[in-house]
Short mmCIF file of N, CA and C in Angstrom, two decimals:
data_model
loop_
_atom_site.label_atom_id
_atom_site.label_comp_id
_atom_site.label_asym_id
_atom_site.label_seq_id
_atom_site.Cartn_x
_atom_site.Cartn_y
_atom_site.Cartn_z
N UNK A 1 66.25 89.07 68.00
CA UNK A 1 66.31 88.09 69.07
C UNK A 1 66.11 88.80 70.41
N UNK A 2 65.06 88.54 71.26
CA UNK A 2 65.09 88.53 72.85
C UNK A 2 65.52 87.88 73.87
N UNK A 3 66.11 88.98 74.56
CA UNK A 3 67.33 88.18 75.78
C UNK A 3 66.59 88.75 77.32
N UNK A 4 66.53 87.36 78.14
CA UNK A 4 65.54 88.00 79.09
C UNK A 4 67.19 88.78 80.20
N UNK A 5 66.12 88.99 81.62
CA UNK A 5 67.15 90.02 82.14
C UNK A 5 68.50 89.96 82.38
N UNK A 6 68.21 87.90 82.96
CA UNK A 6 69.72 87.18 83.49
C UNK A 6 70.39 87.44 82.17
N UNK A 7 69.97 86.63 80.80
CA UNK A 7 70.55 86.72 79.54
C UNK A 7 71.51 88.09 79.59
N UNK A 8 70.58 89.23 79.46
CA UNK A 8 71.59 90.12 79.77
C UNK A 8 72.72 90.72 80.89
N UNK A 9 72.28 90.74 81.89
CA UNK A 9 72.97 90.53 82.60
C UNK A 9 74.42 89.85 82.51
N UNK A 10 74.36 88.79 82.33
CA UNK A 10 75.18 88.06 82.29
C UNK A 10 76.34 88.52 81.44
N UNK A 11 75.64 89.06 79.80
CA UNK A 11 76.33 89.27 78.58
C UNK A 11 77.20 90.59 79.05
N UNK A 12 76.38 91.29 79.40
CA UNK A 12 77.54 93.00 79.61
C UNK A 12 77.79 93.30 81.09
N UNK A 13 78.16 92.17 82.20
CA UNK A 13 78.40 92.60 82.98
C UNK A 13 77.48 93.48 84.07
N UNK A 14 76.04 93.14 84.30
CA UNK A 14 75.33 94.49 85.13
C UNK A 14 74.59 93.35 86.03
N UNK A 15 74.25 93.71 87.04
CA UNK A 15 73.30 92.67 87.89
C UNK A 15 71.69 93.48 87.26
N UNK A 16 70.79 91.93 87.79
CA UNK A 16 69.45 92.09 87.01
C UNK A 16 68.64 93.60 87.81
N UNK A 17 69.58 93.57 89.45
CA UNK A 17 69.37 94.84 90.11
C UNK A 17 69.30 96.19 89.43
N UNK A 18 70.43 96.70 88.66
CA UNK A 18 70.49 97.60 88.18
C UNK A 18 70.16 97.55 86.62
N UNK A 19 69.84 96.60 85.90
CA UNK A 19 68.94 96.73 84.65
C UNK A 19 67.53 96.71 85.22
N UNK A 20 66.96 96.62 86.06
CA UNK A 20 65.93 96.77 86.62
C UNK A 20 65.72 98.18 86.86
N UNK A 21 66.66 98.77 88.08
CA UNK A 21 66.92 100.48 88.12
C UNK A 21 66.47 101.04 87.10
N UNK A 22 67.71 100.73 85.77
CA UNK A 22 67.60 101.72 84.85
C UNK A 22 66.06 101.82 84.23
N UNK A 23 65.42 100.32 83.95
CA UNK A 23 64.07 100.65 83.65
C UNK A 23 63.16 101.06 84.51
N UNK A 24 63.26 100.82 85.50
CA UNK A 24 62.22 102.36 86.43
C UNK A 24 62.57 103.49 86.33
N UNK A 25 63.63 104.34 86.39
CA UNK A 25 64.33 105.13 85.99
C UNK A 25 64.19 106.03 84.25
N UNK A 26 63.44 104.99 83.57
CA UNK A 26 63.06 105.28 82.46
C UNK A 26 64.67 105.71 81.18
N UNK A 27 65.42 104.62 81.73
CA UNK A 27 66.59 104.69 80.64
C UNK A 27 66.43 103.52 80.02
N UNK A 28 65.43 102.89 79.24
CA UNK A 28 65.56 101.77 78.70
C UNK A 28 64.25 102.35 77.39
N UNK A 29 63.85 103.50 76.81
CA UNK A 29 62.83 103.41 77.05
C UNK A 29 62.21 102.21 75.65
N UNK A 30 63.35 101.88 74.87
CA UNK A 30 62.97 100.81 74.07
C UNK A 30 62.62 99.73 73.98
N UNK A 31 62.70 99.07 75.30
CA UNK A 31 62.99 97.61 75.75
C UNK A 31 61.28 97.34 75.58
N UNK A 32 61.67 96.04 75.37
CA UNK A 32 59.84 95.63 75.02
C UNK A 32 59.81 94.59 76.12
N UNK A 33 58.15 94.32 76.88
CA UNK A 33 57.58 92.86 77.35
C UNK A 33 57.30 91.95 77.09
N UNK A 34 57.49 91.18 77.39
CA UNK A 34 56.54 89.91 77.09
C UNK A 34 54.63 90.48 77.19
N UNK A 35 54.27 89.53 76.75
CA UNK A 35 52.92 89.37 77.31
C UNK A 35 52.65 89.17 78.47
N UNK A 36 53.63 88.38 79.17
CA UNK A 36 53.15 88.45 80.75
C UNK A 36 54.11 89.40 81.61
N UNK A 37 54.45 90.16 80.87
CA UNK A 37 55.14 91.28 81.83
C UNK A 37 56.66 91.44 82.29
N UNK A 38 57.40 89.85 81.21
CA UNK A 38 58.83 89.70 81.11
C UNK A 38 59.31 90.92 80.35
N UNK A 39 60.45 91.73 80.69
CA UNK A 39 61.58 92.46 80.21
C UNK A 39 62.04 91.41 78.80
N UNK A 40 62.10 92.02 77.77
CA UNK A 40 63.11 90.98 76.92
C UNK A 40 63.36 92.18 76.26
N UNK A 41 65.28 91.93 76.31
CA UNK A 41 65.84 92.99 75.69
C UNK A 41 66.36 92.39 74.32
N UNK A 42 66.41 93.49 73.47
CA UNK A 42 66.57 93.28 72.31
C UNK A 42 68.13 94.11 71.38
N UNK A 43 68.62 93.74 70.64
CA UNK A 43 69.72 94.21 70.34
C UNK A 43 70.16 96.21 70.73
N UNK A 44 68.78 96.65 70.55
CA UNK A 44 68.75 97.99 70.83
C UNK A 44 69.04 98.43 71.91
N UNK A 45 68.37 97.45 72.82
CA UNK A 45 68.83 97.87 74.30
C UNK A 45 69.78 97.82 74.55
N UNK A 46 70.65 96.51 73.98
CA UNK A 46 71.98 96.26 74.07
C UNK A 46 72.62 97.36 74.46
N UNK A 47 72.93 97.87 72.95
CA UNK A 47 73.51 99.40 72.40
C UNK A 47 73.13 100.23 73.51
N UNK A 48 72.31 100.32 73.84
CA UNK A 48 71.39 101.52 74.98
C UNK A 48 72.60 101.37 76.46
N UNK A 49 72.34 100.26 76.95
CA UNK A 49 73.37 99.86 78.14
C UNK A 49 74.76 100.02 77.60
N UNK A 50 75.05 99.79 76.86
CA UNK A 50 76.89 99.94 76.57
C UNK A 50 76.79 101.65 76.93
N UNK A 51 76.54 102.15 76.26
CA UNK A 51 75.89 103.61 76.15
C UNK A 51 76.29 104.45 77.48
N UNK A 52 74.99 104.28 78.02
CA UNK A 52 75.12 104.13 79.82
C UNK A 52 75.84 104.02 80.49
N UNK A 53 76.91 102.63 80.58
CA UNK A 53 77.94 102.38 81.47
C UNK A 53 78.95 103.40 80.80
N UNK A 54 79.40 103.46 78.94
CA UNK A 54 80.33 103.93 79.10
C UNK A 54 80.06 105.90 79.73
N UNK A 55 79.11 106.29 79.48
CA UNK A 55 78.41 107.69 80.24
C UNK A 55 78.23 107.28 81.68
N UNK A 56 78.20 106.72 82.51
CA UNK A 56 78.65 106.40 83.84
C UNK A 56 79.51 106.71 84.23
N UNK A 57 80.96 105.90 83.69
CA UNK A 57 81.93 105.71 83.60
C UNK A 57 82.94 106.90 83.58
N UNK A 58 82.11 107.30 82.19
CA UNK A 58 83.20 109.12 82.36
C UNK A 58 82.30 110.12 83.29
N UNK A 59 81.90 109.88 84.15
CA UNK A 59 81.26 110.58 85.27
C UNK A 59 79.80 111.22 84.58
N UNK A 60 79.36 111.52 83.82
CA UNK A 60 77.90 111.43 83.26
C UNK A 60 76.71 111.22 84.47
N UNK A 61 76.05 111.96 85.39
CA UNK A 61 75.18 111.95 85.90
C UNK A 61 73.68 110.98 85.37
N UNK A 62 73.08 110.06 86.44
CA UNK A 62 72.12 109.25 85.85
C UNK A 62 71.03 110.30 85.13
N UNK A 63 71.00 111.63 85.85
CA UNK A 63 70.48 113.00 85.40
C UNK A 63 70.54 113.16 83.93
N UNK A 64 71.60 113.61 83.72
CA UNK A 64 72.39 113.80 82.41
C UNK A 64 72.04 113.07 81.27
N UNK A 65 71.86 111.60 81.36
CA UNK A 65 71.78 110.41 80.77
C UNK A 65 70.11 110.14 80.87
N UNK A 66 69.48 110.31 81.50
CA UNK A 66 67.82 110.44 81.40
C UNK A 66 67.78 111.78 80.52
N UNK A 67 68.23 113.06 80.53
CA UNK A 67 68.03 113.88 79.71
C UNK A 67 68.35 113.37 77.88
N UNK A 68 69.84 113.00 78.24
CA UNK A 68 70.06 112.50 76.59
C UNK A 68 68.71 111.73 76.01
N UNK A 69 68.59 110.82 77.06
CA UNK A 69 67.47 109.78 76.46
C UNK A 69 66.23 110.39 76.05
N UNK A 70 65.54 111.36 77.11
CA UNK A 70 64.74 111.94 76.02
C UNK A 70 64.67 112.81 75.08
N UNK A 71 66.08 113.53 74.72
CA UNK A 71 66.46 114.66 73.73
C UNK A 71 66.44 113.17 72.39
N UNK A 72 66.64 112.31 72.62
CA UNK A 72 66.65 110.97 71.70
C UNK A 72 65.27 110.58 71.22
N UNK A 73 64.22 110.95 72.51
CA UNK A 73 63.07 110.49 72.06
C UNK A 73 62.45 111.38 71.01
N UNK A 74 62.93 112.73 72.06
CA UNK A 74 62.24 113.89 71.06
C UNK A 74 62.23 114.05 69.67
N UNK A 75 64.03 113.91 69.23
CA UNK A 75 64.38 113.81 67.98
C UNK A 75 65.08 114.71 67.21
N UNK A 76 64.97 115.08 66.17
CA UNK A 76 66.20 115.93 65.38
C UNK A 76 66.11 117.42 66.25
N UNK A 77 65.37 118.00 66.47
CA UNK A 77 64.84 119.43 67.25
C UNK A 77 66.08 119.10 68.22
N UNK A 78 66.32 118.34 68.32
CA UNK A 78 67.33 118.70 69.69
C UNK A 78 68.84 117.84 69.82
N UNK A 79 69.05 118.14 68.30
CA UNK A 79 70.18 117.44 67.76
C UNK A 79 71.29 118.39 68.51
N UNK A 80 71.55 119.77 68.97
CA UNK A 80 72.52 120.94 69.27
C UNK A 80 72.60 120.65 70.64
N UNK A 81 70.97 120.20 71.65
CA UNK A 81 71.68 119.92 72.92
C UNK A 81 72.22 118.82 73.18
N UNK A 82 72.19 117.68 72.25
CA UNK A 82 72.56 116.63 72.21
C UNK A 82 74.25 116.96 72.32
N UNK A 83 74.32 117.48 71.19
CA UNK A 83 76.20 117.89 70.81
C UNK A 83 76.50 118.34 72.00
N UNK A 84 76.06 119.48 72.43
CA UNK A 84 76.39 120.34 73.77
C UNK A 84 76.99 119.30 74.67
N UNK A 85 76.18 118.61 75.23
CA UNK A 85 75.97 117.88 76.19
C UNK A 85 77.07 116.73 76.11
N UNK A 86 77.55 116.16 74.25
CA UNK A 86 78.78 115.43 74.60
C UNK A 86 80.10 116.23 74.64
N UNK A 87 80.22 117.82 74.72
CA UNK A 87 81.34 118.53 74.67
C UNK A 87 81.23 118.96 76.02
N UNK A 88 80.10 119.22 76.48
CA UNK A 88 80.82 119.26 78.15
C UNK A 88 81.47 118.31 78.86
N UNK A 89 80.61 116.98 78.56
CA UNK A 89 80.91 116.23 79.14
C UNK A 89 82.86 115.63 78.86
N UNK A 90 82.94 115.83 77.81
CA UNK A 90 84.66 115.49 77.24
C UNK A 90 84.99 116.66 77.91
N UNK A 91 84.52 117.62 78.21
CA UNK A 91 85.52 119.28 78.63
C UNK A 91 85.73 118.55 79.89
N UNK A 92 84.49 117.93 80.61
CA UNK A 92 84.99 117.00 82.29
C UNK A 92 85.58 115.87 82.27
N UNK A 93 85.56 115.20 81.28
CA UNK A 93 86.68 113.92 81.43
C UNK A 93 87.92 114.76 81.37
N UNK A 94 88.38 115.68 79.96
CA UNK A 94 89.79 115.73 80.16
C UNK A 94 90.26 116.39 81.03
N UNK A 95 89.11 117.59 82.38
CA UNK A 95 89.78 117.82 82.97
C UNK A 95 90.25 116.95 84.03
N UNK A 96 89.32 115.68 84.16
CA UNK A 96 89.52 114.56 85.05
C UNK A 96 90.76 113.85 84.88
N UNK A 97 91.06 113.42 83.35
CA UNK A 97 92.49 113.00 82.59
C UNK A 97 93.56 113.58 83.46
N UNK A 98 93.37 115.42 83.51
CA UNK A 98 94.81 116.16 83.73
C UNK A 98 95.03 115.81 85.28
N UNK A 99 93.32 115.67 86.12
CA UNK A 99 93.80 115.39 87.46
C UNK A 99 94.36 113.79 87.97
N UNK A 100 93.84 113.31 87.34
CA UNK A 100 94.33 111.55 87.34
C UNK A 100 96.13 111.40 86.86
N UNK A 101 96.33 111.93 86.33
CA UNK A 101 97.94 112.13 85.97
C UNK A 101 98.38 112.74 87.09
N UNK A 102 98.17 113.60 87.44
CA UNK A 102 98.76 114.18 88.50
C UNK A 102 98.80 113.30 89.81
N UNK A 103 97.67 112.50 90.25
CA UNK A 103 97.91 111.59 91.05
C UNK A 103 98.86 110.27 90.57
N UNK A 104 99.06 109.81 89.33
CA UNK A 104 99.66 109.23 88.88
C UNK A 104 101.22 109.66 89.44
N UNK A 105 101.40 110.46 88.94
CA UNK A 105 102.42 111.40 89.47
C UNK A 105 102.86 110.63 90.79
N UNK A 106 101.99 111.11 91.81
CA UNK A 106 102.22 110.98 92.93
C UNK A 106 102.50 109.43 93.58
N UNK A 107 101.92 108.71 92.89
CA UNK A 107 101.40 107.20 93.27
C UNK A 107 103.22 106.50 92.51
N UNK A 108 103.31 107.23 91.56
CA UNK A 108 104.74 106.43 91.19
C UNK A 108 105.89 107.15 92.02
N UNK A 109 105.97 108.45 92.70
CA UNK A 109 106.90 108.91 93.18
C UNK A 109 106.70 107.95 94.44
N UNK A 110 105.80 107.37 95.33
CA UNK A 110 105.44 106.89 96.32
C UNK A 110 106.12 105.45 95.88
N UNK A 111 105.77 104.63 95.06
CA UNK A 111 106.40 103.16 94.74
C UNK A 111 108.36 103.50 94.42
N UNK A 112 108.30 104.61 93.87
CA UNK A 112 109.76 104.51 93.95
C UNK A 112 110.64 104.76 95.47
N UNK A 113 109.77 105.45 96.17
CA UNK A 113 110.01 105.47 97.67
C UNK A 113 110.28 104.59 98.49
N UNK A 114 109.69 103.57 98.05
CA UNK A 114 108.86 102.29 98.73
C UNK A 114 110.09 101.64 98.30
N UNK A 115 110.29 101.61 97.03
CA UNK A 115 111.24 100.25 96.27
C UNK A 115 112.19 100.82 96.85
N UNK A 116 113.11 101.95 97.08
CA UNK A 116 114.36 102.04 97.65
C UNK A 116 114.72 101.60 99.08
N UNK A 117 113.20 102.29 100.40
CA UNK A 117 113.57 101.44 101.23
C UNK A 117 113.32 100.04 101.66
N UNK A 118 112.59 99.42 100.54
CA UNK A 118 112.90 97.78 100.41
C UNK A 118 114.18 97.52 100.19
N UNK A 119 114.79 98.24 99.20
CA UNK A 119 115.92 97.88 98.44
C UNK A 119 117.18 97.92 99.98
N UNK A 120 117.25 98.93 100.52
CA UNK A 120 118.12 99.02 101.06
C UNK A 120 117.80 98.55 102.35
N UNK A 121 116.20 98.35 103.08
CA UNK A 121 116.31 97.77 104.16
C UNK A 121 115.84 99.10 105.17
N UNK A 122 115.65 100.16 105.14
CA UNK A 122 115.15 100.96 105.74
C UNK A 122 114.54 102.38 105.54
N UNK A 123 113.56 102.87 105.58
CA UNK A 123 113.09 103.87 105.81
C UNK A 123 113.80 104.90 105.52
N UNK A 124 114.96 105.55 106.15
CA UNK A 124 115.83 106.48 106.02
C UNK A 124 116.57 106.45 104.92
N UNK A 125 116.69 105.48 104.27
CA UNK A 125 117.55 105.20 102.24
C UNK A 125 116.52 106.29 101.95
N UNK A 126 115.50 105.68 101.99
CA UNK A 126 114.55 106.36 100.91
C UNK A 126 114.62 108.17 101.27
N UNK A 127 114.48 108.46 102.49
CA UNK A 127 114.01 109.95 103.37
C UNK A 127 115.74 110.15 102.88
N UNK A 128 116.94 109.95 103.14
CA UNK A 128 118.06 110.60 102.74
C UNK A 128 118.51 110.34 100.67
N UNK A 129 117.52 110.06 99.97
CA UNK A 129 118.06 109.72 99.03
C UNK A 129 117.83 111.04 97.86
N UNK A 130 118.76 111.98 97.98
CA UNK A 130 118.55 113.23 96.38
C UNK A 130 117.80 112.99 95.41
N UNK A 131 117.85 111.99 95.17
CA UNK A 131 117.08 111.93 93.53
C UNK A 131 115.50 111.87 93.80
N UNK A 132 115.37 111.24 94.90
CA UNK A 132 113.87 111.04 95.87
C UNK A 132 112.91 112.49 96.40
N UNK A 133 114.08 112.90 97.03
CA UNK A 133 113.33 114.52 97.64
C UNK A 133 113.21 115.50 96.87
N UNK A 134 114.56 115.42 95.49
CA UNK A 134 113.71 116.23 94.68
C UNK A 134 112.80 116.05 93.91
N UNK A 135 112.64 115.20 93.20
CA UNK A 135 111.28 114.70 93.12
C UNK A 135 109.97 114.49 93.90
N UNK A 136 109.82 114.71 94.77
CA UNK A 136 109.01 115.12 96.10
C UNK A 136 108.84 116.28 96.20
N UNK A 137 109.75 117.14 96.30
CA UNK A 137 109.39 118.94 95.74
C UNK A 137 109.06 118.89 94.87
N UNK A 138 109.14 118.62 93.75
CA UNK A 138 109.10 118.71 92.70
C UNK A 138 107.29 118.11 92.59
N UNK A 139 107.29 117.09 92.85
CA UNK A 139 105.68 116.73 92.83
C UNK A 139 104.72 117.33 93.84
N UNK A 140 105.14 116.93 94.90
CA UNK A 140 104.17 117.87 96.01
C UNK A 140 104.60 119.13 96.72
N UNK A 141 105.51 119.73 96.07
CA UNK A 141 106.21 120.97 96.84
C UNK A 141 106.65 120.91 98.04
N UNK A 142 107.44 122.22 98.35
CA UNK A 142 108.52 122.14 99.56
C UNK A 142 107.79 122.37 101.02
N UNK A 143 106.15 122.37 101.24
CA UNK A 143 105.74 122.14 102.36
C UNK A 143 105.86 120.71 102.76
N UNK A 144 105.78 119.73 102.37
CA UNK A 144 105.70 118.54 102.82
C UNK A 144 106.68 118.64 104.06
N UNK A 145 106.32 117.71 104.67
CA UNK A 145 106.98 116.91 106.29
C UNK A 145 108.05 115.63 105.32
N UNK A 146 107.63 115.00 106.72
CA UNK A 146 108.29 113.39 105.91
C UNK A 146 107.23 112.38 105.17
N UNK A 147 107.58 111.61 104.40
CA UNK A 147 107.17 111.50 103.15
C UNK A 147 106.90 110.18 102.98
N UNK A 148 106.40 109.02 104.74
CA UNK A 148 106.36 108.00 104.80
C UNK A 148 105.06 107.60 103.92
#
């Protein structure tokens, strides 16, 4: 079955803008025309775009992702840079994982900040509260100032 651009669009979330991109860009390279020069994507492409966004997504360069595609065209010969290429890329998500926690970190020591001087009505609960500042050293170390 062929799904023209809106069709898709619509289905996975992308404007017809950037399924357009990707086929100038030459990341589609399966997608077939019409006879008069309509895009109609076909289940393959589907797969192709999920693909993409989720390699977007974990930071995957449009670079990166035009290379896969033609190590794909090429074929088995380049089955090793293929592998390569998804173990770096996991070596940069999880180091992305360890840094996203760490802001996590920070973002909940900040709401518990927040909730105490709601709780109590001022600013200074939170800045005089022990359980708060050490945890504040403890997350961002003992240079910090005040911690509004």
């Amino acid at each position: 079955m062929g799904y023209s651009i809106g069709q898709i669009a619509k289905k996975i979330g992308l404007t017809t803008h950037t399924l357009r991109y990707y086929d100038k860009e030459g990341l589609l390279p399966f997608m077939q025309k019409s006879k008069s020069g309509l895009r109609v994507f076909g289940e393959k492409d589907i797969e192709w775009l999920v693909l993409i966004e989720c390699l977007k997504g974990v930071g995957m360069t449009l670079k990166d992702i035009k290379q896969y595609i033609h190590w794909v065209q090429e074929g088995d010969s380049t089955l090793e840079k293929r592998l390569d290429l998804f173990k770096k890329q996991k070596e940069k998500l999880n180091a992305q994982m360890v840094q996203l926690k760490q802001y996590q970190k920070k973002i909940d020591y900040k709401i518990a900040y927040y909730t105490e001087a709601v709780k109590k009505g001022t600013i200074n609960a939170a800045e005089n509260n022990a359980c708060l500042k050490a945890e504040k050293e403890r997350i961002f170390g003992k240079t910090l100032g005040k911690g509004n």
